[in-house]
CSV table of C-alpha atoms in Angstrom, one decimal:
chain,number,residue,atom,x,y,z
A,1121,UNK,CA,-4.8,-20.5,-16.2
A,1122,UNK,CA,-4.6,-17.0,-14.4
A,1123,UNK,CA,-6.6,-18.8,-11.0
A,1124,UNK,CA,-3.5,-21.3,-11.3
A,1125,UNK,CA,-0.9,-18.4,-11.0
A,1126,UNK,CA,-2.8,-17.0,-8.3
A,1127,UNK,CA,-2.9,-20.1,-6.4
A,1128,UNK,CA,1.1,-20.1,-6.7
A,1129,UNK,CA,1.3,-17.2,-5.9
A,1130,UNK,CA,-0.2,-17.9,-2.3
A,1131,UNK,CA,2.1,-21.1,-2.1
A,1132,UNK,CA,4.9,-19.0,-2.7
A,1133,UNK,CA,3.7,-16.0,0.0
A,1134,UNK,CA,3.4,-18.5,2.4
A,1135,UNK,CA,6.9,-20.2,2.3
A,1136,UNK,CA,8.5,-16.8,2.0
A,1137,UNK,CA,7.5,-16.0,5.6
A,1138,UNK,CA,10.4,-17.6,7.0
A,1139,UNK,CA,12.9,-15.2,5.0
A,1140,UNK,CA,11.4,-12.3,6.4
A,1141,UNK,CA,14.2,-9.5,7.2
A,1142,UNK,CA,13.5,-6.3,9.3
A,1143,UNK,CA,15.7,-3.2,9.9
A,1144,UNK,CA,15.2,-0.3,11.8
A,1145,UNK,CA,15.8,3.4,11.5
A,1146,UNK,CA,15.5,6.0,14.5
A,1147,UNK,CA,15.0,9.7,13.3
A,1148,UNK,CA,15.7,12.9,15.8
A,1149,UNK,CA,14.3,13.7,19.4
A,1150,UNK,CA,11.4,15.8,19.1
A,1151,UNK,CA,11.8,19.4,19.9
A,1152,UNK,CA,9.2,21.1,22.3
A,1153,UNK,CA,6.7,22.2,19.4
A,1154,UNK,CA,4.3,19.9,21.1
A,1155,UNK,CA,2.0,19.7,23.9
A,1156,UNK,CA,1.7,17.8,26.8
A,1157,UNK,CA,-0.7,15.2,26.9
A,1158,UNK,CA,-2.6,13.0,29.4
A,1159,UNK,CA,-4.6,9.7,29.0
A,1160,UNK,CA,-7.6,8.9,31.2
A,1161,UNK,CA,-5.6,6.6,33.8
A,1162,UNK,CA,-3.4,10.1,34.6
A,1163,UNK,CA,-0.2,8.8,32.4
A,1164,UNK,CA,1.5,11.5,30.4
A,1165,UNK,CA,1.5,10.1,26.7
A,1166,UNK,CA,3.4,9.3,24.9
A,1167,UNK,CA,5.5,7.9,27.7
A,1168,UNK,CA,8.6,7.4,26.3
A,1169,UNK,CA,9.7,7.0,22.5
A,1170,UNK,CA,6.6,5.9,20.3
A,1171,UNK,CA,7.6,2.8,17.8
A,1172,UNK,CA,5.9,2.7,14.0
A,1173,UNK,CA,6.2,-0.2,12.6
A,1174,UNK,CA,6.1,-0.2,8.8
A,1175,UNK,CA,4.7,-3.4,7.2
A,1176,UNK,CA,6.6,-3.5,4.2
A,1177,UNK,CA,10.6,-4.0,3.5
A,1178,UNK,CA,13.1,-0.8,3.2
A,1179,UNK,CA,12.9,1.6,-0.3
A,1180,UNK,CA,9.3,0.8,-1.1
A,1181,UNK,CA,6.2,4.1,-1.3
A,1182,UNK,CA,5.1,3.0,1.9
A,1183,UNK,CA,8.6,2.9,3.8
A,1184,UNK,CA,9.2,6.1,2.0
A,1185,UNK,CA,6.7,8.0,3.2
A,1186,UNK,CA,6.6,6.7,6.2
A,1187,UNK,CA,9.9,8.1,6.8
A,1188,UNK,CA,9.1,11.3,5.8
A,1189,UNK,CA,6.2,11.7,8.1
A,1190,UNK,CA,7.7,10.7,10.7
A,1191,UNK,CA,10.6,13.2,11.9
A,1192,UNK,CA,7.5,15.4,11.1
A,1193,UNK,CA,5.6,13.6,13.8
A,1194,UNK,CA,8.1,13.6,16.2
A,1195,UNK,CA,7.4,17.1,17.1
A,1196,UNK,CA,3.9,17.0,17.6
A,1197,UNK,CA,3.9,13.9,19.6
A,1198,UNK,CA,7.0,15.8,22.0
A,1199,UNK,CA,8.8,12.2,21.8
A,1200,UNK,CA,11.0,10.2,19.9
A,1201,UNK,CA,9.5,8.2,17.0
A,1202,UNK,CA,11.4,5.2,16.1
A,1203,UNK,CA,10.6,3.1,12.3
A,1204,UNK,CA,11.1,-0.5,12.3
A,1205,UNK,CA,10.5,-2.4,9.2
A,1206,UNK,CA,8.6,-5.3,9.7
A,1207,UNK,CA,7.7,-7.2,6.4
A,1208,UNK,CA,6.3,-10.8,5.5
A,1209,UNK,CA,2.8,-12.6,4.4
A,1210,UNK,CA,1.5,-9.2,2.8
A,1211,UNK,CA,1.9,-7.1,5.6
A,1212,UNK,CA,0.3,-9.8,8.1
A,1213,UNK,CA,3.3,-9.7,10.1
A,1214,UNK,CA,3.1,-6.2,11.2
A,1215,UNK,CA,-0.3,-5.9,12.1
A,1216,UNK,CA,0.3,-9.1,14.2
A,1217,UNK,CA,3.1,-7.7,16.2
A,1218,UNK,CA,1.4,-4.2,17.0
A,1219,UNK,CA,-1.8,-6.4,17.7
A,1220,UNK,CA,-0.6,-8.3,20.3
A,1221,UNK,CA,1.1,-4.9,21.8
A,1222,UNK,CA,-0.5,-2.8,24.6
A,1223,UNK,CA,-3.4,-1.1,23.6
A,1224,UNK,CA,-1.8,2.7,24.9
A,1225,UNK,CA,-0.5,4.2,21.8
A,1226,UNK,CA,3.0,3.6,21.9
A,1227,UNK,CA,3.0,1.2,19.4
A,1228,UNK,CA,1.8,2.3,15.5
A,1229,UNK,CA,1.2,0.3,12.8
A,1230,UNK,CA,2.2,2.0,9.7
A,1231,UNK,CA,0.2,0.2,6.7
A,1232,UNK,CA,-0.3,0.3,3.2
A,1233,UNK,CA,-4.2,-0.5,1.9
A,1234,UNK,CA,-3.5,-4.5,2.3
A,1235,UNK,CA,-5.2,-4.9,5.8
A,1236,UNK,CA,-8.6,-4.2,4.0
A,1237,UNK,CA,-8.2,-7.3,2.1
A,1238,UNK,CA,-6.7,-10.1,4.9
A,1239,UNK,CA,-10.2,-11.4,4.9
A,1240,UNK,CA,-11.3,-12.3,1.5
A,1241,UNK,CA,-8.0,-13.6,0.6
A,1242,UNK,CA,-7.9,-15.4,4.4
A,1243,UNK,CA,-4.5,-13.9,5.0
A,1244,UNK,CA,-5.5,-13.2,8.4
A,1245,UNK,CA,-8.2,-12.9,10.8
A,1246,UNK,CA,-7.3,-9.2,11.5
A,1247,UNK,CA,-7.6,-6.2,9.5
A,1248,UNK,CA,-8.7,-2.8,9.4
A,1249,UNK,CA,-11.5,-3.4,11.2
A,1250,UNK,CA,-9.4,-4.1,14.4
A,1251,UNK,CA,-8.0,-0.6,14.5
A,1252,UNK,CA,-8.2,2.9,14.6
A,1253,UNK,CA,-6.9,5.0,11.5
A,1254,UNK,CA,-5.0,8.0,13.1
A,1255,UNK,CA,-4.7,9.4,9.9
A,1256,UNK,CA,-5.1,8.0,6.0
A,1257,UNK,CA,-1.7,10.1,4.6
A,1258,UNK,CA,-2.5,9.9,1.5
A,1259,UNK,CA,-2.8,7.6,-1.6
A,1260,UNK,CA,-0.7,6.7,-4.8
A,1261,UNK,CA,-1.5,5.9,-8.4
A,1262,UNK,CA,0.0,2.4,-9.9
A,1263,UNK,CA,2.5,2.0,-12.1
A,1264,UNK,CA,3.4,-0.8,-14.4
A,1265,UNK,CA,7.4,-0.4,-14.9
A,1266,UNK,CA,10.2,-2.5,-16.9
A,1267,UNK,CA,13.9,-2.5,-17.1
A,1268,UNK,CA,15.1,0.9,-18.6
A,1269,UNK,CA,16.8,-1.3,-21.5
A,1270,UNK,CA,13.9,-3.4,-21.7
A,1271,UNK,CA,12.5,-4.9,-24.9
A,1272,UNK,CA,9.3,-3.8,-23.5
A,1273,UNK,CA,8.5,-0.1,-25.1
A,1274,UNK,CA,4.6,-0.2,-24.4
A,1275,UNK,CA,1.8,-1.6,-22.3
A,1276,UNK,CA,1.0,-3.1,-25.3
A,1277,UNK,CA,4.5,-5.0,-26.0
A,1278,UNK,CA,4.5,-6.4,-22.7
A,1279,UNK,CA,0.7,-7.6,-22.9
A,1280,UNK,CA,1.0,-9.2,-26.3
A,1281,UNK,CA,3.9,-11.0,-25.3
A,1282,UNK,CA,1.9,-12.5,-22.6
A,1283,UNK,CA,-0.7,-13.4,-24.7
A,1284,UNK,CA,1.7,-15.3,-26.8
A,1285,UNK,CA,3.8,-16.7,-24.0
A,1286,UNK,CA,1.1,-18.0,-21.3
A,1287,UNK,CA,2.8,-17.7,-18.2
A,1288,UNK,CA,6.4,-17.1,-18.8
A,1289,UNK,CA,6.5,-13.3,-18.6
A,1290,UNK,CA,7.8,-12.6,-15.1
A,1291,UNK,CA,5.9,-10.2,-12.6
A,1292,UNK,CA,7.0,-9.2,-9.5
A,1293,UNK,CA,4.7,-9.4,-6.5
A,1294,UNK,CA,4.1,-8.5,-2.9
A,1295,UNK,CA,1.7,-11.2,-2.2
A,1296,UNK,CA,-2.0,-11.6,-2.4
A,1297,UNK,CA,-3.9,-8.8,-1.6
A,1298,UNK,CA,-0.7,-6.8,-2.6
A,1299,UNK,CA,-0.5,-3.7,-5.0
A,1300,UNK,CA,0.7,-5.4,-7.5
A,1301,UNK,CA,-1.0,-8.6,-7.2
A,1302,UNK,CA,-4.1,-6.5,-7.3
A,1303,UNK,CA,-3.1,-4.5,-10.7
A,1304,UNK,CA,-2.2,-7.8,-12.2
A,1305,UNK,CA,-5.1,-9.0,-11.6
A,1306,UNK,CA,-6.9,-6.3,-13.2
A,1307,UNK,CA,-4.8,-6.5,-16.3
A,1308,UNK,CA,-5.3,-10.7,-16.4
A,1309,UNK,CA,-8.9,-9.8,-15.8
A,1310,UNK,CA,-9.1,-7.6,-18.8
A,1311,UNK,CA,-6.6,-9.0,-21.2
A,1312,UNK,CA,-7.2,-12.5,-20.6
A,1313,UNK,CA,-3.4,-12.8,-19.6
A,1314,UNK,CA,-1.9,-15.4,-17.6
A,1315,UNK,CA,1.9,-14.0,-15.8
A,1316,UNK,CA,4.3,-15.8,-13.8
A,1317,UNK,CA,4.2,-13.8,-10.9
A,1318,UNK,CA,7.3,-14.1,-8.4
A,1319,UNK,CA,7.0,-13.1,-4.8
A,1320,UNK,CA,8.9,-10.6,-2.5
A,1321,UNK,CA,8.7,-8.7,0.5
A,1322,UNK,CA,7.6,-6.0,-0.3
A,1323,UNK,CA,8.6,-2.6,-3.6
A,1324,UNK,CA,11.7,-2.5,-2.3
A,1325,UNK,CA,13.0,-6.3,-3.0
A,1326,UNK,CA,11.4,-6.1,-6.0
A,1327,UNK,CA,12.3,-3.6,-7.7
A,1328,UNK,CA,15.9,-5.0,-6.8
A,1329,UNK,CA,15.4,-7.9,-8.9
A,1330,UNK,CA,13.9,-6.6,-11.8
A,1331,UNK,CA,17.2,-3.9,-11.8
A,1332,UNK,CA,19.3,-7.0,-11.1
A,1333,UNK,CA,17.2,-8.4,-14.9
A,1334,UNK,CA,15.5,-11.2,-12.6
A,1335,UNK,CA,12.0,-10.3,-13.9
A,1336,UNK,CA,10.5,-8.5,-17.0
A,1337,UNK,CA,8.3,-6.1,-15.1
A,1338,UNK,CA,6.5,-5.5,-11.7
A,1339,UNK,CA,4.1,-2.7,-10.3
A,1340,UNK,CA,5.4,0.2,-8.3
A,1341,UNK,CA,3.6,3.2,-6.7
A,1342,UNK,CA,4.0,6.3,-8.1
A,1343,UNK,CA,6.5,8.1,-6.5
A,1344,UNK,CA,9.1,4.9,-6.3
A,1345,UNK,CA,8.5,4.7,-9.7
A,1346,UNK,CA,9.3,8.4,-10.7
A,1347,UNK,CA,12.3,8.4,-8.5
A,1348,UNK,CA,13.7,5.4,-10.3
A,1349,UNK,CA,12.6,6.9,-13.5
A,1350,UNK,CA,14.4,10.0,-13.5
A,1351,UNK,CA,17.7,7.5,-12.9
A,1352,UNK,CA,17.2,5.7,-15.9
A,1353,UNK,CA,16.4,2.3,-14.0
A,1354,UNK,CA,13.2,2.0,-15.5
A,1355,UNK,CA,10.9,2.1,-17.5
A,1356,UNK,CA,7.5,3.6,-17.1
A,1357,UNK,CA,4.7,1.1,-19.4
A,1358,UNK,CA,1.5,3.1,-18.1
A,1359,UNK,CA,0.1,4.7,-15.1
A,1360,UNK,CA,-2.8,2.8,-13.5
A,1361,UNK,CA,-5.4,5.9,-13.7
A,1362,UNK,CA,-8.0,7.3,-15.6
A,1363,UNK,CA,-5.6,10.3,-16.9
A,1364,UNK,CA,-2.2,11.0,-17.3
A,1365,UNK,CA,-0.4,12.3,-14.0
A,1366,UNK,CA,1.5,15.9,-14.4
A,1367,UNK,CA,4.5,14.2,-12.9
A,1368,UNK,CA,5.0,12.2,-16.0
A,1369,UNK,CA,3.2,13.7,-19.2
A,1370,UNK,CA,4.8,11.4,-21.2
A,1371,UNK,CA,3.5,8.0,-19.9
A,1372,UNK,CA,0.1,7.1,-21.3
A,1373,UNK,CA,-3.2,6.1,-18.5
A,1374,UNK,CA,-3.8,2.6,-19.3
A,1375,UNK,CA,-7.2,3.3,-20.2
A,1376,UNK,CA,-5.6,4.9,-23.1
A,1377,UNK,CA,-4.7,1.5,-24.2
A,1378,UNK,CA,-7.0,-0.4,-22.3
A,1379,UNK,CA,-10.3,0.9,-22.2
A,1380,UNK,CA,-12.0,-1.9,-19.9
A,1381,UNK,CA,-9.8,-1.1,-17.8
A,1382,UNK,CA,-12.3,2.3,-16.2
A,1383,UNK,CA,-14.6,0.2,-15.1
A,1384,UNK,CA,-12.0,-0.3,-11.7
A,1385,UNK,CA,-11.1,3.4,-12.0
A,1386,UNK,CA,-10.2,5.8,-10.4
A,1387,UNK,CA,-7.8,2.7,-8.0
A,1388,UNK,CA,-4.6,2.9,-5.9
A,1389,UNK,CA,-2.7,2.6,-3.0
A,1390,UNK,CA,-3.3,4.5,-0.3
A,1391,UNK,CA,-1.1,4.6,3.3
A,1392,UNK,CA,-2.0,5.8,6.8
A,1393,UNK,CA,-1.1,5.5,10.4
A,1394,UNK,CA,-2.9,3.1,13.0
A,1395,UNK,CA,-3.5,2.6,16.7
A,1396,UNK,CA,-5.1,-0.1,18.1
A,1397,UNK,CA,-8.9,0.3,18.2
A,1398,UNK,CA,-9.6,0.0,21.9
A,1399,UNK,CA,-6.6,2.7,22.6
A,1400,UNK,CA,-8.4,5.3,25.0
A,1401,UNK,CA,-10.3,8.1,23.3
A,1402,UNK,CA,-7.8,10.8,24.6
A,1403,UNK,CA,-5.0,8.8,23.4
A,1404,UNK,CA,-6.5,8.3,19.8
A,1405,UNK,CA,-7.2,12.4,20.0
A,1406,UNK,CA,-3.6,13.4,20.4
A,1407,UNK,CA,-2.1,10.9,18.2
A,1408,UNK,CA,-4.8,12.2,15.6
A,1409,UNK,CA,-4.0,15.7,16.5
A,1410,UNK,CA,-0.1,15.4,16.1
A,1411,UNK,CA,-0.4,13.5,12.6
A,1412,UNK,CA,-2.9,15.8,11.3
A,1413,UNK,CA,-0.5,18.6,12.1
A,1414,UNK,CA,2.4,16.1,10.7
A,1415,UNK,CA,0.0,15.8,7.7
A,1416,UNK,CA,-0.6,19.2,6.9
A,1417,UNK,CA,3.1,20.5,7.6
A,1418,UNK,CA,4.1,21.9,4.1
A,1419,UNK,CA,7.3,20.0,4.0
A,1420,UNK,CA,5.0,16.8,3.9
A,1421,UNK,CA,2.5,18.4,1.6
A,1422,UNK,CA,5.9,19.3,-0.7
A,1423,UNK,CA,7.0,15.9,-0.5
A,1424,UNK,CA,3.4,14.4,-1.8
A,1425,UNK,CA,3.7,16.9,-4.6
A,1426,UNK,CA,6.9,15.6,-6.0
A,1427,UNK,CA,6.2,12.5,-5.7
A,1428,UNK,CA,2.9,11.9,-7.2
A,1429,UNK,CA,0.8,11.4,-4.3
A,1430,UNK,CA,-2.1,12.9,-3.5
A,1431,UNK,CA,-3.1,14.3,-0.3
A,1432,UNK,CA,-6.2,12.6,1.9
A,1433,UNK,CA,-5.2,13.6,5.6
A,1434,UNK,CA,-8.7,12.0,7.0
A,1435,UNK,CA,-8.8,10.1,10.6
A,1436,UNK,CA,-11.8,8.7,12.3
A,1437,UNK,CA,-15.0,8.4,11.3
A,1438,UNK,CA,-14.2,9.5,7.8
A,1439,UNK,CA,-11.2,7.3,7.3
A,1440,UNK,CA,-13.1,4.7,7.8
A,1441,UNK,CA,-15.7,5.5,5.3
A,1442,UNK,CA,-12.5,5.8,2.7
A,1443,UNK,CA,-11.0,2.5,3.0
A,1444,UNK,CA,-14.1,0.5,3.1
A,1445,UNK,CA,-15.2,2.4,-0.3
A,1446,UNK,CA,-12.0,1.1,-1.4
A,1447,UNK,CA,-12.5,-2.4,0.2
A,1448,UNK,CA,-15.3,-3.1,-1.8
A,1449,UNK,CA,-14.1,-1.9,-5.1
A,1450,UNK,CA,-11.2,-4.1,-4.5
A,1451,UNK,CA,-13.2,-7.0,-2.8
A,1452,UNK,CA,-15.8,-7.6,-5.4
A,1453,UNK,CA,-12.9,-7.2,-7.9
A,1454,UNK,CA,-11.3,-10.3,-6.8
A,1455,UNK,CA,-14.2,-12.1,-6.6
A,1456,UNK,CA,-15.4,-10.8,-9.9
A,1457,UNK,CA,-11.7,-12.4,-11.2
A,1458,UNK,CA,-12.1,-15.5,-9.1
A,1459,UNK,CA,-9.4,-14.6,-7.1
A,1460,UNK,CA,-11.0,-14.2,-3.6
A,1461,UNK,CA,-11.0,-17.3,-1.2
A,1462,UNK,CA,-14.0,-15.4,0.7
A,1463,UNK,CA,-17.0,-14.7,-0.6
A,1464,UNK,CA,-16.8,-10.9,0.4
A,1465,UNK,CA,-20.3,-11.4,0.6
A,1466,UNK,CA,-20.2,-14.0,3.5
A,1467,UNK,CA,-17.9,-11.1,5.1
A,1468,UNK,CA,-20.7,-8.4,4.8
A,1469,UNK,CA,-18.3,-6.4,2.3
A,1470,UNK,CA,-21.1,-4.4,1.0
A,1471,UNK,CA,-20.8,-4.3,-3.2
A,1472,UNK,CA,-20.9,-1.1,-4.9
A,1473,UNK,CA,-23.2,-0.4,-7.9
C-alpha cells in the first residue's frame, strides 16, 4: 500500500510541472568590501550582476536562507546578486536552467539536498555530481507539523490514525526525493503506515494549504517550522532527530516515540550554493572565497542560531565528501523502503555499514 502512494505521488509530481510559478527578488548593490577578481581568459568576474536561482517556491527553509545569505554575498562578490525562484519536478527545473547556462559563474544554483537523489528516483539525469559546491550553508532538522487547532496533539495521534485509516490522512509533499517525501517514508517504513500524500512546489505552498485546513499534516524544516510555531499556525508533532533541539524544549525527538526510527539518525536537510563543475578554477576560488566569508559573517551565523540550523560552511573537496555521506544514507533508505526506481547500486552509490 505505501509503494502505491509513492507511485502517485510521482504521477502527481509529474503533472504538476506545468503549474510551475517563479518570482524574483533583487537585494542591494554590493558595496566595495570586496576584491577584484580575474578569471583565466583576463575577464573581471563577476562581470555584471550574478543570478541564484533558488529551486524551490517563495517562504520555504531553503528560499529563506537563501535570502539571507545573499545581501551577505553581495559584498564579497563586489556585484549585485539577484534571487529568482525557480520551482517544479523536485527541484529538477532549477538545476536544468543553470545547467544549460554558461559555465562562468554568473549563474548559481541555490539547492536544497534533492539533487543527490535525481538518480535513484530517475528524476533527472543531472545531479550533484554535475557541479561544484561553492559552499554547503548549512543543514536543518525535520519537522513533522499539524494545524495549531488540530486534533492531532502527538506523533502518536497522527500515526494511529493512519494505522486505522489507510491512506486517508493527508500529507503534504514536495515530490519524490523531497524532504518530506523522504521523512514520510521513514515513518511508513517504520510504522507500517500508508498516507495520502499531496504534492506542491515546494514548503512554501504547502504549508499554505495545510493553514488554509487542506491537509492534516506535512514536514517542514526547522526554522519554517519555528517561525510558524511561535504564530500559533502550527503545531509542532516531533522533531526528526536523535534529541530534542534547544529551540523547542518542549517538542519530543521522534525517537522518543519511535525508537526504530535511530537507525536513519542523525538525518536532515541541508542547503548550499553551486556553480557549474567545469567553471574555471579561479572562478570557483572567488565564488568559494566570497560565500565562505558570506558564511562565516556573524549576522548569518545569528540567523542559523535562531532558526535551528546548524552551521557546516564546507566547499570543495569536503563538501563533496558531505553530501555523498548523506546520499547513501538516503539512497539505500529508499531502496531499503522500495521506494527507489534505481538500484543505487547500479549507480555506484556506495552503501554505508
Amino acid at each position: 500500500m505505501f509503494r502505491k502512494a509513492i507511485i502517485s505521488v510521482i504521477t502527481l509530481s509529474m503533472l504538476a510541472l506545468g503549474g510551475c510559478s517563479q518570482g524574483t527578488s533583487q537585494s542591494s548593490p554590493a558595496s566595495g568590501n570586496a576584491q577584484t577578481n580575474t578569471s583565466q581568459g583576463g575577464t573581471k568576474f563577476p562581470n555584471g550582476t550574478v543570478t541564484g536561482v533558488v529551486q524551490w517556491g517563495a517562504g520555504g527553509a531553503l528560499d529563506t536562507m537563501s535570502r539571507k545569505i545573499g545581501p551577505l554575498a553581495e559584498k564579497y562578490l563586489g556585484d549585485s546578486l539577484v534571487l529568482t525562484n525557480k520551482p517544479g519536478a523536485t527541484g529538477a527545473i532549477a538545476v536544468q536552467y543553470v545547467n544549460e547556462k554558461k559555465s562562468d559563474g554568473q549563474t548559481l544554483l541555490f539547492a536544497a539536498e534533492n539533487p543527490a537523489l535525481y538518480g535513484v528516483l530517475k528524476i533527472s539525469d543531472l545531479g550533484f555530481q554535475d557541479f561544484y559546491p561553492v559552499n554547503i550553508l548549512a543543514r536543518g532538522v525535520a519537522t513533522v507539523v499539524v494545524p495549531g487547532n488540530s486534533k492531532y496533539q502527538t506523533l502518536e495521534d497522527l500515526i494511529k490514525d493512519a494505522t486505522n485509516n489507510p491512506g486517508k490522512v493527508k500529507m503534504g509533499s514536495t515530490g519524490p526525493g523531497g524532504l518530506p517525501f523522504t521523512v514520510t517514508t521513514m515513518l511508513g517504513t517504520v510504522t507500517k503506515t500508508q498516507y495520502n500524500m499531496v504534492p506542491f512546489d515546494g514548503d512554501g505552498p504547502s504549508l499554505t494549504a495545510l493553514l488554509g485546513g487542506h491537509l492534516d499534516a506535512t514536514v517542514l524544516g526547522l526554522p519554517a517550522a519555528i517561525e510558524n510555531a511561535k504564530a500559533g499556525k502550527v503545531r509542532v508533532l516531533t522533531v526528526i532527530d536523535d534529541k530534542r533541539m534547544e529551540e523547542l524544549k518542549d517538542v519530543p525527538a521522534v525517537v522518543e516515540s519511535l525508537p526504530e526510527m535511530k537507525k536513519y539518525l542523525p538525518w536532515g536537510p541541508f542547503y548550499g550554493v553551486w556553480a557549474k563543475k567545469d567553471t574555471p578554477e579561479d572562478v570557483k576560488k572567488a565564488l568559494s572565497e566570497s560565500f565562505a566569508k558570506a558564511q562565516k559573517d556573524p549576522d548569518f551565523q545569528e540567523f542559523l542560531k535562531h532558526s535551528g540550523a546548524v552551521s557546516v560552511g564546507l566547499s570543495g573537496d569536503e563538501a563533496v565528501k558531505y553530501w555523498m555521506d548523506w546520499q547513501s544514507t538516503t539512497a539505500w533508505l529508499l531502496q531499503d523502503a522500495g521506494a527507489a526506481k534505481v538500484n543505487p547500486a547500479d549507480l555506484k552509490i556506495e552503501k554505508k555499514n
